[in-house]
PDB file of N, CA and C in Angstrom:
ATOM      1  N   MET A   1      85.998 113.366 111.883  1.00  0.00           N
ATOM      2  CA  MET A   1      87.096 112.609 111.469  1.00  0.00           C
ATOM      3  C   MET A   1      88.192 112.727 110.141  1.00  0.00           C
ATOM      4  N   GLN A   2      89.046 112.609 110.697  1.00  0.00           N
ATOM      5  CA  GLN A   2      90.312 112.746 109.460  1.00  0.00           C
ATOM      6  C   GLN A   2      90.445 111.931 108.732  1.00  0.00           C
ATOM      7  N   LEU A   3      90.573 111.666 107.308  1.00  0.00           N
ATOM      8  CA  LEU A   3      90.691 110.893 106.433  1.00  0.00           C
ATOM      9  C   LEU A   3      91.892 111.036 106.004  1.00  0.00           C
ATOM     10  N   THR A   4      93.320 110.282 106.218  1.00  0.00           N
ATOM     11  CA  THR A   4      94.883 109.879 105.845  1.00  0.00           C
ATOM     12  C   THR A   4      94.742 109.485 104.427  1.00  0.00           C
ATOM     13  N   GLN A   5      95.793 109.176 103.825  1.00  0.00           N
ATOM     14  CA  GLN A   5      95.804 107.869 102.642  1.00  0.00           C
ATOM     15  C   GLN A   5      96.243 106.828 103.217  1.00  0.00           C
ATOM     16  N   ARG A   6      97.034 106.627 103.887  1.00  0.00           N
ATOM     17  CA  ARG A   6      97.267 105.085 104.822  1.00  0.00           C
ATOM     18  C   ARG A   6      97.282 104.577 106.059  1.00  0.00           C
ATOM     19  N   LEU A   7      97.652 103.874 106.461  1.00  0.00           N
ATOM     20  CA  LEU A   7      96.492 103.511 107.984  1.00  0.00           C
ATOM     21  C   LEU A   7      98.388 104.066 109.106  1.00  0.00           C
ATOM     22  N   SER A   8      97.080 104.654 109.717  1.00  0.00           N
ATOM     23  CA  SER A   8      98.378 105.270 110.851  1.00  0.00           C
ATOM     24  C   SER A   8      99.181 103.389 111.772  1.00  0.00           C
ATOM     25  N   THR A   9      99.966 103.936 112.263  1.00  0.00           N
ATOM     26  CA  THR A   9     101.232 102.375 112.865  1.00  0.00           C
ATOM     27  C   THR A   9      99.804 102.117 113.798  1.00  0.00           C
ATOM     28  N   VAL A  10      99.720 102.911 114.703  1.00  0.00           N
ATOM     29  CA  VAL A  10      98.785 103.246 116.418  1.00  0.00           C
ATOM     30  C   VAL A  10      97.227 102.119 115.096  1.00  0.00           C
ATOM     31  N   ALA A  11      96.879 102.492 114.817  1.00  0.00           N
ATOM     32  CA  ALA A  11      95.549 102.102 114.070  1.00  0.00           C
ATOM     33  C   ALA A  11      95.613 100.534 113.848  1.00  0.00           C
ATOM     34  N   ALA A  12      96.627 100.730 112.598  1.00  0.00           N
ATOM     35  CA  ALA A  12      97.016  99.632 112.684  1.00  0.00           C
ATOM     36  C   ALA A  12      97.706  97.790 113.290  1.00  0.00           C
ATOM     37  N   GLN A  13      98.046  98.158 114.431  1.00  0.00           N
ATOM     38  CA  GLN A  13      98.568  97.868 115.869  1.00  0.00           C
ATOM     39  C   GLN A  13      97.151  97.299 116.758  1.00  0.00           C
ATOM     40  N   VAL A  14      96.130  98.497 117.018  1.00  0.00           N
ATOM     41  CA  VAL A  14      94.982  98.252 117.139  1.00  0.00           C
ATOM     42  C   VAL A  14      94.359  97.330 116.895  1.00  0.00           C
ATOM     43  N   PHE A  15      93.979  97.075 115.359  1.00  0.00           N
ATOM     44  CA  PHE A  15      93.643  96.256 114.687  1.00  0.00           C
ATOM     45  C   PHE A  15      93.744  94.839 114.741  1.00  0.00           C
ATOM     46  N   ILE A  16      95.360  95.128 114.378  1.00  0.00           N
ATOM     47  CA  ILE A  16      95.786  93.151 114.382  1.00  0.00           C
ATOM     48  C   ILE A  16      95.685  92.950 116.118  1.00  0.00           C
ATOM     49  N   ASP A  17      95.684  93.729 117.169  1.00  0.00           N
ATOM     50  CA  ASP A  17      96.088  93.631 118.632  1.00  0.00           C
ATOM     51  C   ASP A  17      94.223  92.432 118.862  1.00  0.00           C
ATOM     52  N   ALA A  18      93.076  92.936 118.128  1.00  0.00           N
ATOM     53  CA  ALA A  18      91.694  92.043 118.710  1.00  0.00           C
ATOM     54  C   ALA A  18      92.378  91.538 117.090  1.00  0.00           C
ATOM     55  N   LEU A  19      93.014  91.167 116.054  1.00  0.00           N
ATOM     56  CA  LEU A  19      92.287  89.704 115.351  1.00  0.00           C
ATOM     57  C   LEU A  19      93.119  88.040 115.942  1.00  0.00           C
ATOM     58  N   PRO A  20      92.515  87.246 115.509  1.00  0.00           N
ATOM     59  CA  PRO A  20      92.552  85.975 116.184  1.00  0.00           C
ATOM     60  C   PRO A  20      94.026  85.630 115.908  1.00  0.00           C
ATOM     61  N   ASN A  21      95.205  84.902 117.545  1.00  0.00           N
ATOM     62  CA  ASN A  21      96.038  84.779 117.211  1.00  0.00           C
ATOM     63  C   ASN A  21      96.572  84.419 116.032  1.00  0.00           C
ATOM     64  N   ASN A  22      95.995  83.603 114.860  1.00  0.00           N
ATOM     65  CA  ASN A  22      96.693  82.820 113.689  1.00  0.00           C
ATOM     66  C   ASN A  22      96.800  83.786 112.707  1.00  0.00           C
ATOM     67  N   ILE A  23      95.533  84.972 112.694  1.00  0.00           N
ATOM     68  CA  ILE A  23      95.986  85.800 111.313  1.00  0.00           C
ATOM     69  C   ILE A  23      96.695  86.814 111.986  1.00  0.00           C
ATOM     70  N   LYS A  24      96.634  87.395 113.082  1.00  0.00           N
ATOM     71  CA  LYS A  24      97.914  88.187 113.865  1.00  0.00           C
ATOM     72  C   LYS A  24      98.992  87.847 113.517  1.00  0.00           C
ATOM     73  N   GLU A  25     100.023  86.386 113.700  1.00  0.00           N
ATOM     74  CA  GLU A  25     101.132  85.506 113.163  1.00  0.00           C
ATOM     75  C   GLU A  25     101.514  86.034 111.865  1.00  0.00           C
ATOM     76  N   ALA A  26      99.946  85.418 111.211  1.00  0.00           N
ATOM     77  CA  ALA A  26     100.878  85.495 109.967  1.00  0.00           C
ATOM     78  C   ALA A  26     100.625  87.053 109.151  1.00  0.00           C
ATOM     79  N   LEU A  27     100.076  87.273 109.646  1.00  0.00           N
ATOM     80  CA  LEU A  27     100.334  89.263 109.132  1.00  0.00           C
ATOM     81  C   LEU A  27     101.637  89.493 109.574  1.00  0.00           C
ATOM     82  N   LEU A  28     101.976  89.515 111.002  1.00  0.00           N
ATOM     83  CA  LEU A  28     102.912  89.153 111.291  1.00  0.00           C
ATOM     84  C   LEU A  28     104.780  88.687 110.485  1.00  0.00           C
ATOM     85  N   THR A  29     104.745  87.512 110.811  1.00  0.00           N
ATOM     86  CA  THR A  29     105.005  87.126 109.876  1.00  0.00           C
ATOM     87  C   THR A  29     105.849  87.716 108.282  1.00  0.00           C
ATOM     88  N   TYR A  30     104.442  88.033 107.729  1.00  0.00           N
ATOM     89  CA  TYR A  30     104.526  88.038 105.966  1.00  0.00           C
ATOM     90  C   TYR A  30     105.108  89.331 105.875  1.00  0.00           C
ATOM     91  N   SER A  31     104.835  90.246 107.085  1.00  0.00           N
ATOM     92  CA  SER A  31     105.354  91.675 107.280  1.00  0.00           C
ATOM     93  C   SER A  31     106.852  91.863 107.192  1.00  0.00           C
ATOM     94  N   ALA A  32     107.439  90.616 108.073  1.00  0.00           N
ATOM     95  CA  ALA A  32     108.847  90.694 108.325  1.00  0.00           C
ATOM     96  C   ALA A  32     109.545  89.632 107.186  1.00  0.00           C
ATOM     97  N   GLU A  33     109.153  88.813 106.148  1.00  0.00           N
ATOM     98  CA  GLU A  33     109.260  88.449 105.070  1.00  0.00           C
ATOM     99  C   GLU A  33     109.726  89.427 104.472  1.00  0.00           C
ATOM    100  N   ILE A  34     108.713  90.000 103.765  1.00  0.00           N
ATOM    101  CA  ILE A  34     108.780  90.710 102.676  1.00  0.00           C
ATOM    102  C   ILE A  34     109.364  92.509 102.926  1.00  0.00           C
ATOM    103  N   GLU A  35     109.783  92.279 104.311  1.00  0.00           N
ATOM    104  CA  GLU A  35     110.550  93.610 104.805  1.00  0.00           C
ATOM    105  C   GLU A  35     109.373  94.310 104.519  1.00  0.00           C
ATOM    106  N   TYR A  36     108.345  94.817 104.756  1.00  0.00           N
ATOM    107  CA  TYR A  36     107.312  95.909 104.452  1.00  0.00           C
ATOM    108  C   TYR A  36     106.315  96.268 105.915  1.00  0.00           C
ATOM    109  N   PRO A  37     106.467  97.603 106.642  1.00  0.00           N
ATOM    110  CA  PRO A  37     105.659  97.400 107.716  1.00  0.00           C
ATOM    111  C   PRO A  37     104.104  97.048 107.623  1.00  0.00           C
ATOM    112  N   VAL A  38     103.731  96.769 108.907  1.00  0.00           N
ATOM    113  CA  VAL A  38     102.672  95.368 109.514  1.00  0.00           C
ATOM    114  C   VAL A  38     101.305  96.302 108.743  1.00  0.00           C
ATOM    115  N   GLU A  39     101.265  97.835 108.851  1.00  0.00           N
ATOM    116  CA  GLU A  39     100.362  98.786 108.083  1.00  0.00           C
ATOM    117  C   GLU A  39      99.804  98.500 107.190  1.00  0.00           C
ATOM    118  N   VAL A  40     101.545  98.351 106.406  1.00  0.00           N
ATOM    119  CA  VAL A  40     101.051  98.158 104.666  1.00  0.00           C
ATOM    120  C   VAL A  40     100.938  97.088 104.401  1.00  0.00           C
ATOM    121  N   VAL A  41     101.274  96.203 104.733  1.00  0.00           N
ATOM    122  CA  VAL A  41     100.318  94.871 104.809  1.00  0.00           C
ATOM    123  C   VAL A  41      99.592  94.045 104.687  1.00  0.00           C
ATOM    124  N   LEU A  42      98.560  95.082 105.667  1.00  0.00           N
ATOM    125  CA  LEU A  42      97.475  94.664 106.525  1.00  0.00           C
ATOM    126  C   LEU A  42      96.288  95.639 105.493  1.00  0.00           C
ATOM    127  N   GLU A  43      97.317  97.248 104.800  1.00  0.00           N
ATOM    128  CA  GLU A  43      96.188  97.396 103.803  1.00  0.00           C
ATOM    129  C   GLU A  43      96.040  96.812 102.583  1.00  0.00           C
ATOM    130  N   MET A  44      97.282  95.962 102.212  1.00  0.00           N
ATOM    131  CA  MET A  44      97.356  95.190 100.911  1.00  0.00           C
ATOM    132  C   MET A  44      96.133  93.872 101.424  1.00  0.00           C
ATOM    133  N   ALA A  45      96.346  93.784 102.671  1.00  0.00           N
ATOM    134  CA  ALA A  45      95.370  93.079 102.147  1.00  0.00           C
ATOM    135  C   ALA A  45      93.422  93.227 102.578  1.00  0.00           C
ATOM    136  N   ILE A  46      93.521  94.158 103.081  1.00  0.00           N
ATOM    137  CA  ILE A  46      92.122  94.365 103.025  1.00  0.00           C
ATOM    138  C   ILE A  46      92.340  94.816 101.481  1.00  0.00           C
ATOM    139  N   ALA A  47      92.188  95.735 100.725  1.00  0.00           N
ATOM    140  CA  ALA A  47      92.627  95.828  99.581  1.00  0.00           C
ATOM    141  C   ALA A  47      92.149  94.664  98.563  1.00  0.00           C
ATOM    142  N   PHE A  48      93.005  93.973  98.810  1.00  0.00           N
ATOM    143  CA  PHE A  48      93.419  92.723  97.234  1.00  0.00           C
ATOM    144  C   PHE A  48      92.398  91.913  97.898  1.00  0.00           C
ATOM    145  N   PHE A  49      91.737  92.465  99.558  1.00  0.00           N
ATOM    146  CA  PHE A  49      89.252  91.427  99.302  1.00  0.00           C
ATOM    147  C   PHE A  49      89.149  92.010  98.185  1.00  0.00           C
ATOM    148  N   LEU A  50      89.126  94.088  98.422  1.00  0.00           N
ATOM    149  CA  LEU A  50      88.172  94.226  97.490  1.00  0.00           C
ATOM    150  C   LEU A  50      88.175  94.163  95.933  1.00  0.00           C
ATOM    151  N   ASP A  51      89.596  94.483  95.757  1.00  0.00           N
ATOM    152  CA  ASP A  51      89.634  94.085  94.781  1.00  0.00           C
ATOM    153  C   ASP A  51      90.929  92.619  94.362  1.00  0.00           C
ATOM    154  N   LEU A  52      90.837  91.747  93.219  1.00  0.00           N
ATOM    155  CA  LEU A  52      91.575  91.524  93.261  1.00  0.00           C
ATOM    156  C   LEU A  52      93.048  91.738  92.397  1.00  0.00           C
ATOM    157  N   ASP A  53      92.518  92.797  91.673  1.00  0.00           N
ATOM    158  CA  ASP A  53      93.290  92.966  90.853  1.00  0.00           C
ATOM    159  C   ASP A  53      94.756  94.672  91.555  1.00  0.00           C
ATOM    160  N   CYS A  54      94.149  94.636  92.626  1.00  0.00           N
ATOM    161  CA  CYS A  54      95.006  96.050  93.464  1.00  0.00           C
ATOM    162  C   CYS A  54      96.549  95.416  93.662  1.00  0.00           C
ATOM    163  N   ALA A  55      96.855  96.864  94.381  1.00  0.00           N
ATOM    164  CA  ALA A  55      98.130  96.455  95.170  1.00  0.00           C
ATOM    165  C   ALA A  55      98.039  97.473  96.166  1.00  0.00           C
ATOM    166  N   GLY A  56      97.130  98.250  96.148  1.00  0.00           N
ATOM    167  CA  GLY A  56      96.625  98.581  97.354  1.00  0.00           C
ATOM    168  C   GLY A  56      95.710  99.448  97.023  1.00  0.00           C
ATOM    169  N   PHE A  57      95.155 100.848  98.607  1.00  0.00           N
ATOM    170  CA  PHE A  57      94.129 101.349  98.087  1.00  0.00           C
ATOM    171  C   PHE A  57      94.166 102.160  97.023  1.00  0.00           C
ATOM    172  N   ALA A  58      95.367 102.946  96.669  1.00  0.00           N
ATOM    173  CA  ALA A  58      95.367 103.938  95.567  1.00  0.00           C
ATOM    174  C   ALA A  58      94.576 103.001  94.073  1.00  0.00           C
ATOM    175  N   ASP A  59      94.600 101.849  93.977  1.00  0.00           N
ATOM    176  CA  ASP A  59      94.463 101.406  92.484  1.00  0.00           C
ATOM    177  C   ASP A  59      92.922 100.576  93.242  1.00  0.00           C
ATOM    178  N   CYS A  60      92.384 100.334  94.383  1.00  0.00           N
ATOM    179  CA  CYS A  60      91.686  99.574  94.377  1.00  0.00           C
ATOM    180  C   CYS A  60      90.272 100.257  93.733  1.00  0.00           C
ATOM    181  N   ARG A  61      89.378  99.265  93.130  1.00  0.00           N
ATOM    182  CA  ARG A  61      88.105 100.014  92.499  1.00  0.00           C
ATOM    183  C   ARG A  61      87.288  98.912  93.808  1.00  0.00           C
ATOM    184  N   THR A  62      86.397  99.963  93.985  1.00  0.00           N
ATOM    185  CA  THR A  62      85.689 100.252  95.793  1.00  0.00           C
ATOM    186  C   THR A  62      84.365  99.632  95.148  1.00  0.00           C
ATOM    187  N   ASP A  63      84.022  99.613  94.187  1.00  0.00           N
ATOM    188  CA  ASP A  63      82.307  99.522  93.403  1.00  0.00           C
ATOM    189  C   ASP A  63      81.954  98.350  94.747  1.00  0.00           C
ATOM    190  N   THR A  64      80.799  98.611  94.483  1.00  0.00           N
ATOM    191  CA  THR A  64      80.011  97.005  95.646  1.00  0.00           C
ATOM    192  C   THR A  64      80.000  96.422  94.739  1.00  0.00           C
ATOM    193  N   PRO A  65      79.867  94.893  95.788  1.00  0.00           N
ATOM    194  CA  PRO A  65      79.650  93.811  94.553  1.00  0.00           C
ATOM    195  C   PRO A  65      78.258  93.977  94.065  1.00  0.00           C
ATOM    196  N   GLY A  66      77.388  94.898  93.544  1.00  0.00           N
ATOM    197  CA  GLY A  66      75.928  94.802  92.921  1.00  0.00           C
ATOM    198  C   GLY A  66      76.217  95.091  92.187  1.00  0.00           C
ATOM    199  N   ALA A  67      76.860  97.030  91.917  1.00  0.00           N
ATOM    200  CA  ALA A  67      77.261  97.416  91.077  1.00  0.00           C
ATOM    201  C   ALA A  67      78.858  96.446  89.780  1.00  0.00           C
ATOM    202  N   MET A  68      79.313  96.003  90.732  1.00  0.00           N
ATOM    203  CA  MET A  68      80.327  94.937  89.904  1.00  0.00           C
ATOM    204  C   MET A  68      79.019  94.331  88.795  1.00  0.00           C
ATOM    205  N   ARG A  69      78.215  93.843  89.406  1.00  0.00           N
ATOM    206  CA  ARG A  69      77.558  92.666  88.533  1.00  0.00           C
ATOM    207  C   ARG A  69      76.574  93.227  87.663  1.00  0.00           C
ATOM    208  N   GLU A  70      76.509  94.556  88.504  1.00  0.00           N
ATOM    209  CA  GLU A  70      75.342  94.697  87.387  1.00  0.00           C
ATOM    210  C   GLU A  70      76.349  95.624  85.977  1.00  0.00           C
ATOM    211  N   ARG A  71      77.460  95.847  86.088  1.00  0.00           N
ATOM    212  CA  ARG A  71      78.291  96.787  84.688  1.00  0.00           C
ATOM    213  C   ARG A  71      78.662  95.009  84.065  1.00  0.00           C
ATOM    214  N   ILE A  72      79.041  93.463  84.941  1.00  0.00           N
ATOM    215  CA  ILE A  72      78.992  92.302  84.016  1.00  0.00           C
ATOM    216  C   ILE A  72      77.958  92.471  83.445  1.00  0.00           C
ATOM    217  N   ALA A  73      76.540  91.814  84.021  1.00  0.00           N
ATOM    218  CA  ALA A  73      75.570  91.971  82.950  1.00  0.00           C
ATOM    219  C   ALA A  73      75.448  93.332  81.628  1.00  0.00           C
ATOM    220  N   ILE A  74      75.767  94.080  82.211  1.00  0.00           N
ATOM    221  CA  ILE A  74      75.606  94.999  81.009  1.00  0.00           C
ATOM    222  C   ILE A  74      76.762  94.615  80.266  1.00  0.00           C
ATOM    223  N   LEU A  75      77.557  94.778  80.170  1.00  0.00           N
ATOM    224  CA  LEU A  75      78.960  94.150  79.106  1.00  0.00           C
ATOM    225  C   LEU A  75      78.733  92.309  78.377  1.00  0.00           C
ATOM    226  N   GLU A  76      77.973  91.754  79.373  1.00  0.00           N
ATOM    227  CA  GLU A  76      77.569  90.464  78.732  1.00  0.00           C
ATOM    228  C   GLU A  76      76.482  90.718  78.128  1.00  0.00           C
ATOM    229  N   ALA A  77      75.839  91.696  77.964  1.00  0.00           N
ATOM    230  CA  ALA A  77      74.424  91.490  77.582  1.00  0.00           C
ATOM    231  C   ALA A  77      75.429  92.557  75.795  1.00  0.00           C
ATOM    232  N   ILE A  78      75.795  93.388  75.852  1.00  0.00           N
ATOM    233  CA  ILE A  78      76.986  94.117  74.352  1.00  0.00           C
ATOM    234  C   ILE A  78      76.993  93.102  73.936  1.00  0.00           C
ATOM    235  N   ILE A  79      78.050  92.293  74.252  1.00  0.00           N
ATOM    236  CA  ILE A  79      78.640  90.881  74.229  1.00  0.00           C
ATOM    237  C   ILE A  79      77.370  90.195  73.071  1.00  0.00           C
ATOM    238  N   ARG A  80      76.545  89.594  74.228  1.00  0.00           N
ATOM    239  CA  ARG A  80      75.622  89.110  73.254  1.00  0.00           C
ATOM    240  C   ARG A  80      74.746  89.566  72.079  1.00  0.00           C
ATOM    241  N   GLN A  81      75.016  91.076  72.150  1.00  0.00           N
ATOM    242  CA  GLN A  81      74.051  91.727  71.172  1.00  0.00           C
ATOM    243  C   GLN A  81      74.532  92.092  70.184  1.00  0.00           C
ATOM    244  N   ASN A  82      76.170  92.151  69.949  1.00  0.00           N
ATOM    245  CA  ASN A  82      77.187  92.706  68.819  1.00  0.00           C
ATOM    246  C   ASN A  82      77.555  90.888  68.698  1.00  0.00           C
ATOM    247  N   GLY A  83      77.183  90.100  68.970  1.00  0.00           N
ATOM    248  CA  GLY A  83      77.612  88.551  68.469  1.00  0.00           C
ATOM    249  C   GLY A  83      78.914  88.090  68.813  1.00  0.00           C
ATOM    250  N   ILE A  84      79.660  88.706  69.606  1.00  0.00           N
ATOM    251  CA  ILE A  84      81.002  88.730  70.192  1.00  0.00           C
ATOM    252  C   ILE A  84      81.367  87.211  70.543  1.00  0.00           C
ATOM    253  N   THR A  85      82.751  86.693  70.194  1.00  0.00           N
ATOM    254  CA  THR A  85      82.554  85.716  70.944  1.00  0.00           C
ATOM    255  C   THR A  85      84.097  85.659  72.091  1.00  0.00           C
ATOM    256  N   VAL A  86      83.626  84.939  73.302  1.00  0.00           N
ATOM    257  CA  VAL A  86      84.763  85.604  74.195  1.00  0.00           C
ATOM    258  C   VAL A  86      85.058  83.880  73.967  1.00  0.00           C
ATOM    259  N   PRO A  87      86.254  83.742  74.390  1.00  0.00           N
ATOM    260  CA  PRO A  87      86.858  82.633  74.913  1.00  0.00           C
ATOM    261  C   PRO A  87      86.752  81.525  75.900  1.00  0.00           C
ATOM    262  N   LYS A  88      86.701  81.425  76.463  1.00  0.00           N
ATOM    263  CA  LYS A  88      86.556  80.931  78.004  1.00  0.00           C
ATOM    264  C   LYS A  88      88.063  80.436  78.322  1.00  0.00           C
ATOM    265  N   LEU A  89      87.922  81.282  79.673  1.00  0.00           N
ATOM    266  CA  LEU A  89      89.502  80.798  80.144  1.00  0.00           C
ATOM    267  C   LEU A  89      89.324  79.288  81.172  1.00  0.00           C
ATOM    268  N   PRO A  90      90.824  78.764  80.728  1.00  0.00           N
ATOM    269  CA  PRO A  90      91.109  77.955  81.528  1.00  0.00           C
ATOM    270  C   PRO A  90      91.183  77.552  83.082  1.00  0.00           C
ATOM    271  N   ASP A  91      90.516  76.314  83.311  1.00  0.00           N
ATOM    272  CA  ASP A  91      90.244  76.494  84.734  1.00  0.00           C
ATOM    273  C   ASP A  91      91.132  76.217  85.628  1.00  0.00           C
TER     274      ASP A  91
END
C-alpha cells in the first residue's frame, strides 16, 4: 500500500459518497464556501477531530487518547510536586 501526504480526490469522493446525506451536503457546502477542494476539507475535519489545535495532518498530533491522558497525569504530578498554581480557565 502506497502512503501519500494528501488524500486523493478519488479516495475523498469514495469516502464522501459513503457518508449520510446531511454530512455529505455539509462538507460540500463548506468546501464551496471556503473555496477549498473537498478532499482538503475532509482531511481538515479528520485532523481536527484528532487534535483540536491542528490545521491539517501535517501538524496533527496523533497520540492515542491513553497516551495523552498519561502525559496530562505526569504534568499534573509535576505541577503538584513543585507547588505550581495553575489558574482556572473560564467556562
